[in-house]
PDB file of C-alpha atoms in Angstrom:
ATOM      1  CA  MET A   1      76.541  80.722 137.553  1.00  0.00           C
ATOM      2  CA  SER A   2      74.653  81.455 134.638  1.00  0.00           C
ATOM      3  CA  ASP A   3      73.372  79.013 131.355  1.00  0.00           C
ATOM      4  CA  LEU A   4      76.320  81.000 129.509  1.00  0.00           C
ATOM      5  CA  ASP A   5      78.425  80.109 132.089  1.00  0.00           C
ATOM      6  CA  TYR A   6      78.078  76.571 132.113  1.00  0.00           C
ATOM      7  CA  ILE A   7      77.776  76.015 128.952  1.00  0.00           C
ATOM      8  CA  LYS A   8      81.338  77.763 128.399  1.00  0.00           C
ATOM      9  CA  THR A   9      82.337  75.460 130.733  1.00  0.00           C
ATOM     10  CA  THR A  10      81.470  72.461 128.473  1.00  0.00           C
ATOM     11  CA  ILE A  11      82.982  74.016 125.704  1.00  0.00           C
ATOM     12  CA  GLU A  12      86.381  74.116 127.683  1.00  0.00           C
ATOM     13  CA  LEU A  13      85.671  70.160 128.640  1.00  0.00           C
ATOM     14  CA  ALA A  14      85.171  69.323 124.926  1.00  0.00           C
ATOM     15  CA  ARG A  15      88.186  71.304 124.123  1.00  0.00           C
ATOM     16  CA  ASP A  16      90.183  69.482 126.588  1.00  0.00           C
ATOM     17  CA  ASN A  17      88.699  66.101 125.331  1.00  0.00           C
ATOM     18  CA  VAL A  18      89.738  67.085 121.960  1.00  0.00           C
ATOM     19  CA  ALA A  19      93.304  67.556 123.113  1.00  0.00           C
ATOM     20  CA  ARG A  20      93.352  64.016 124.506  1.00  0.00           C
ATOM     21  CA  GLY A  21      92.287  62.694 120.685  1.00  0.00           C
ATOM     22  CA  GLY A  22      89.065  62.559 122.017  1.00  0.00           C
ATOM     23  CA  GLN A  23      85.393  63.628 120.533  1.00  0.00           C
ATOM     24  CA  PRO A  24      84.281  67.572 120.663  1.00  0.00           C
ATOM     25  CA  PHE A  25      81.679  67.187 123.489  1.00  0.00           C
ATOM     26  CA  GLY A  26      81.210  68.270 127.179  1.00  0.00           C
ATOM     27  CA  ALA A  27      78.599  67.852 129.268  1.00  0.00           C
ATOM     28  CA  LEU A  28      77.873  69.070 133.007  1.00  0.00           C
ATOM     29  CA  LEU A  29      74.569  67.951 135.354  1.00  0.00           C
ATOM     30  CA  VAL A  30      73.747  70.937 137.759  1.00  0.00           C
ATOM     31  CA  ARG A  31      70.962  71.104 140.111  1.00  0.00           C
ATOM     32  CA  ASP A  32      70.385  74.117 143.191  1.00  0.00           C
ATOM     33  CA  GLY A  33      73.305  75.420 141.654  1.00  0.00           C
ATOM     34  CA  VAL A  34      75.800  73.123 142.059  1.00  0.00           C
ATOM     35  CA  VAL A  35      77.696  71.161 139.816  1.00  0.00           C
ATOM     36  CA  LEU A  36      76.832  66.995 140.558  1.00  0.00           C
ATOM     37  CA  ALA A  37      79.338  65.734 137.754  1.00  0.00           C
ATOM     38  CA  GLU A  38      80.689  66.529 134.169  1.00  0.00           C
ATOM     39  CA  GLY A  39      81.577  63.979 131.043  1.00  0.00           C
ATOM     40  CA  VAL A  40      83.020  63.929 128.061  1.00  0.00           C
ATOM     41  CA  ASN A  41      82.477  61.722 124.744  1.00  0.00           C
ATOM     42  CA  GLU A  42      84.651  59.300 126.217  1.00  0.00           C
ATOM     43  CA  SER A  43      84.040  56.479 123.184  1.00  0.00           C
ATOM     44  CA  TYR A  44      87.176  56.129 122.002  1.00  0.00           C
ATOM     45  CA  ILE A  45      88.617  55.180 125.162  1.00  0.00           C
ATOM     46  CA  ASP A  46      86.982  51.541 125.671  1.00  0.00           C
ATOM     47  CA  HIS A  47      85.343  51.824 121.959  1.00  0.00           C
ATOM     48  CA  ASP A  48      82.176  51.993 124.184  1.00  0.00           C
ATOM     49  CA  ALA A  49      79.348  53.951 121.959  1.00  0.00           C
ATOM     50  CA  THR A  50      77.202  54.529 124.577  1.00  0.00           C
ATOM     51  CA  ALA A  51      80.146  56.980 126.700  1.00  0.00           C
ATOM     52  CA  HIS A  52      78.458  60.103 125.008  1.00  0.00           C
ATOM     53  CA  ALA A  53      79.210  63.091 127.013  1.00  0.00           C
ATOM     54  CA  GLU A  54      75.819  63.402 128.654  1.00  0.00           C
ATOM     55  CA  ILE A  55      75.710  59.627 129.542  1.00  0.00           C
ATOM     56  CA  GLN A  56      79.075  60.108 130.979  1.00  0.00           C
ATOM     57  CA  ALA A  57      77.777  62.548 133.373  1.00  0.00           C
ATOM     58  CA  ILE A  58      74.911  60.655 134.361  1.00  0.00           C
ATOM     59  CA  ARG A  59      76.806  57.540 135.039  1.00  0.00           C
ATOM     60  CA  ASN A  60      79.738  59.943 137.350  1.00  0.00           C
ATOM     61  CA  ALA A  61      76.995  61.655 139.258  1.00  0.00           C
ATOM     62  CA  GLY A  62      75.552  58.095 140.095  1.00  0.00           C
ATOM     63  CA  LYS A  63      78.851  57.213 141.227  1.00  0.00           C
ATOM     64  CA  GLN A  64      79.679  59.966 143.141  1.00  0.00           C
ATOM     65  CA  HIS A  65      76.546  60.910 144.568  1.00  0.00           C
ATOM     66  CA  LYS A  66      75.850  57.408 144.927  1.00  0.00           C
ATOM     67  CA  ALA A  67      72.044  58.068 143.146  1.00  0.00           C
ATOM     68  CA  THR A  68      70.058  57.279 139.953  1.00  0.00           C
ATOM     69  CA  SER A  69      67.693  60.077 139.939  1.00  0.00           C
ATOM     70  CA  PHE A  70      68.620  63.576 139.760  1.00  0.00           C
ATOM     71  CA  SER A  71      65.016  65.240 139.709  1.00  0.00           C
ATOM     72  CA  GLY A  72      65.062  68.628 138.967  1.00  0.00           C
ATOM     73  CA  ALA A  73      68.716  68.654 137.165  1.00  0.00           C
ATOM     74  CA  THR A  74      69.751  70.689 134.586  1.00  0.00           C
ATOM     75  CA  MET A  75      71.755  69.219 131.861  1.00  0.00           C
ATOM     76  CA  TYR A  76      74.393  71.471 129.984  1.00  0.00           C
ATOM     77  CA  ALA A  77      75.767  70.107 126.706  1.00  0.00           C
ATOM     78  CA  SER A  78      78.039  71.413 124.186  1.00  0.00           C
ATOM     79  CA  GLY A  79      76.188  69.645 121.311  1.00  0.00           C
ATOM     80  CA  LYS A  80      72.528  69.046 120.885  1.00  0.00           C
ATOM     81  CA  PRO A  81      71.895  65.859 122.695  1.00  0.00           C
ATOM     82  CA  CYS A  82      71.128  62.061 120.968  1.00  0.00           C
ATOM     83  CA  ALA A  83      67.819  60.419 121.419  1.00  0.00           C
ATOM     84  CA  MET A  84      70.020  57.923 123.742  1.00  0.00           C
ATOM     85  CA  CYS A  85      71.389  60.667 125.356  1.00  0.00           C
ATOM     86  CA  LEU A  86      68.320  62.604 125.839  1.00  0.00           C
ATOM     87  CA  ALA A  87      66.196  58.958 126.907  1.00  0.00           C
ATOM     88  CA  ALA A  88      68.823  59.051 129.596  1.00  0.00           C
ATOM     89  CA  MET A  89      68.078  62.094 130.846  1.00  0.00           C
ATOM     90  CA  ILE A  90      64.165  61.759 130.965  1.00  0.00           C
ATOM     91  CA  GLN A  91      65.483  58.373 132.850  1.00  0.00           C
ATOM     92  CA  VAL A  92      67.096  59.771 135.229  1.00  0.00           C
ATOM     93  CA  GLY A  93      64.887  62.954 136.125  1.00  0.00           C
ATOM     94  CA  VAL A  94      66.585  65.799 134.308  1.00  0.00           C
ATOM     95  CA  ALA A  95      64.461  68.993 134.207  1.00  0.00           C
ATOM     96  CA  LYS A  96      66.063  70.790 131.805  1.00  0.00           C
ATOM     97  CA  LEU A  97      68.477  70.686 129.052  1.00  0.00           C
ATOM     98  CA  VAL A  98      70.756  73.875 127.939  1.00  0.00           C
ATOM     99  CA  TYR A  99      73.041  72.996 124.795  1.00  0.00           C
ATOM    100  CA  CYS A 100      74.867  74.862 122.493  1.00  0.00           C
ATOM    101  CA  ALA A 101      75.846  73.479 119.079  1.00  0.00           C
ATOM    102  CA  ASP A 102      73.085  72.323 117.435  1.00  0.00           C
ATOM    103  CA  ASP A 103      72.323  69.695 114.530  1.00  0.00           C
ATOM    104  CA  ASP A 104      73.073  72.520 111.778  1.00  0.00           C
ATOM    105  CA  VAL A 105      76.595  72.701 113.153  1.00  0.00           C
ATOM    106  CA  GLY A 106      76.918  69.261 113.731  1.00  0.00           C
ATOM    107  CA  GLU A 107      75.921  68.117 110.564  1.00  0.00           C
ATOM    108  CA  GLY A 108      78.823  69.209 108.776  1.00  0.00           C
ATOM    109  CA  TYR A 109      81.176  67.099 111.315  1.00  0.00           C
ATOM    110  CA  GLY A 110      79.289  63.961 111.004  1.00  0.00           C
ATOM    111  CA  TRP A 111      77.501  64.806 114.069  1.00  0.00           C
ATOM    112  CA  SER A 112      73.743  64.947 113.456  1.00  0.00           C
ATOM    113  CA  THR A 113      71.171  63.381 115.549  1.00  0.00           C
ATOM    114  CA  GLU A 114      68.419  63.932 113.446  1.00  0.00           C
ATOM    115  CA  TYR A 115      68.369  60.604 112.040  1.00  0.00           C
ATOM    116  CA  LEU A 116      68.265  58.945 115.545  1.00  0.00           C
ATOM    117  CA  TYR A 117      65.217  61.250 116.358  1.00  0.00           C
ATOM    118  CA  ASP A 118      63.578  60.416 113.112  1.00  0.00           C
ATOM    119  CA  ARG A 119      63.677  56.564 113.960  1.00  0.00           C
ATOM    120  CA  MET A 120      62.438  57.085 117.203  1.00  0.00           C
ATOM    121  CA  GLN A 121      59.361  58.609 115.854  1.00  0.00           C
ATOM    122  CA  SER A 122      57.775  55.278 115.001  1.00  0.00           C
ATOM    123  CA  GLY A 123      56.077  53.412 118.078  1.00  0.00           C
ATOM    124  CA  PHE A 124      58.290  50.607 119.697  1.00  0.00           C
ATOM    125  CA  GLY A 125      59.462  47.931 117.720  1.00  0.00           C
ATOM    126  CA  HIS A 126      59.630  49.802 114.343  1.00  0.00           C
ATOM    127  CA  GLN A 127      62.510  51.932 114.683  1.00  0.00           C
ATOM    128  CA  GLY A 128      64.291  49.318 111.739  1.00  0.00           C
ATOM    129  CA  ILE A 129      65.517  46.710 114.326  1.00  0.00           C
ATOM    130  CA  ALA A 130      64.097  43.001 114.088  1.00  0.00           C
ATOM    131  CA  THR A 131      62.042  42.770 117.449  1.00  0.00           C
ATOM    132  CA  THR A 132      60.639  40.158 118.969  1.00  0.00           C
ATOM    133  CA  TYR A 133      58.230  39.727 122.028  1.00  0.00           C
ATOM    134  CA  LEU A 134      58.836  36.103 123.704  1.00  0.00           C
ATOM    135  CA  PRO A 135      57.072  36.023 126.943  1.00  0.00           C
ATOM    136  CA  LEU A 136      57.982  33.595 129.646  1.00  0.00           C
ATOM    137  CA  ASP A 137      55.833  32.912 132.327  1.00  0.00           C
ATOM    138  CA  GLU A 138      59.395  32.443 134.596  1.00  0.00           C
ATOM    139  CA  LYS A 139      60.474  36.280 134.110  1.00  0.00           C
ATOM    140  CA  THR A 140      57.537  37.115 136.620  1.00  0.00           C
ATOM    141  CA  HIS A 141      58.860  34.898 139.292  1.00  0.00           C
ATOM    142  CA  VAL A 142      62.028  37.082 139.211  1.00  0.00           C
ATOM    143  CA  PHE A 143      59.858  39.991 139.493  1.00  0.00           C
ATOM    144  CA  GLU A 144      58.482  38.796 142.284  1.00  0.00           C
ATOM    145  CA  LEU A 145      61.715  38.074 143.867  1.00  0.00           C
ATOM    146  CA  TYR A 146      62.834  41.427 143.594  1.00  0.00           C
ATOM    147  CA  LYS A 147      59.552  42.433 145.020  1.00  0.00           C
ATOM    148  CA  GLU A 148      60.221  40.204 148.098  1.00  0.00           C
ATOM    149  CA  LYS A 149      63.715  41.540 148.513  1.00  0.00           C
ATOM    150  CA  HIS A 150      62.677  45.245 147.773  1.00  0.00           C
ATOM    151  CA  GLY A 151      58.860  46.079 147.882  1.00  0.00           C
ATOM    152  CA  ASN A 152      57.334  47.728 145.305  1.00  0.00           C
ATOM    153  CA  GLY A 153      58.401  51.637 144.072  1.00  0.00           C
ATOM    154  CA  SER A 154      61.738  50.456 142.593  1.00  0.00           C
ATOM    155  CA  ASN A 155      59.812  51.766 139.106  1.00  0.00           C
ATOM    156  CA  GLU A 156      59.252  55.320 140.633  1.00  0.00           C
ATOM    157  CA  GLN A 157      62.904  55.321 141.733  1.00  0.00           C
ATOM    158  CA  MET A 158      63.896  55.183 138.439  1.00  0.00           C
ATOM    159  CA  LYS A 159      61.745  57.599 137.216  1.00  0.00           C
ATOM    160  CA  GLY A 160      63.247  60.278 139.293  1.00  0.00           C
TER     161      GLY A 160
END
C-alpha cells in the first residue's frame, strides 16, 4: 500500500468514529508494510483527554505486539498530531509521520494544534504550568531497585 492508501484508511477510521459519536480522527501505525495497529480518538468514551487517535494506535500496538518500541514505524494520521501525540511518537521510535488535515483545516473546527506547539517551544518548566523540583534521596533507591531487578538499558528500550 502507498502513503495515499494508508491516509485514506485513516479518513475512513475517522468517518466511522464520527458515526459512533466520536471525533474526526483516525491513525495507523505501520512498519515494513504491516499495519501494527489502528486507533481513533476515543476521548469521548472514558473522558480520557489523552485518548487521541495516534496514542490509541500506539497503545493498541503495544498490547497486540507486547512491545513499547516501534522503531522505524510510520504513523499515518488523518489530522496534524498535537504535541502530546508527537512526543509519544518520538518516545516509541516512530521514524516517519504522514498526515492529512493541517491546522488550516482543523482550526476552522476548533482543532488547531498550534497553541500546544507554541507552549512547548519554551524550556521545561516554562509552559505555563507551575513546576516545582523537589529532589529526594529516596527516589534514587527506587532506581537502584529497578537496576537490581532489570539491569541497565531500560532507558534505551524506552527510546526505541
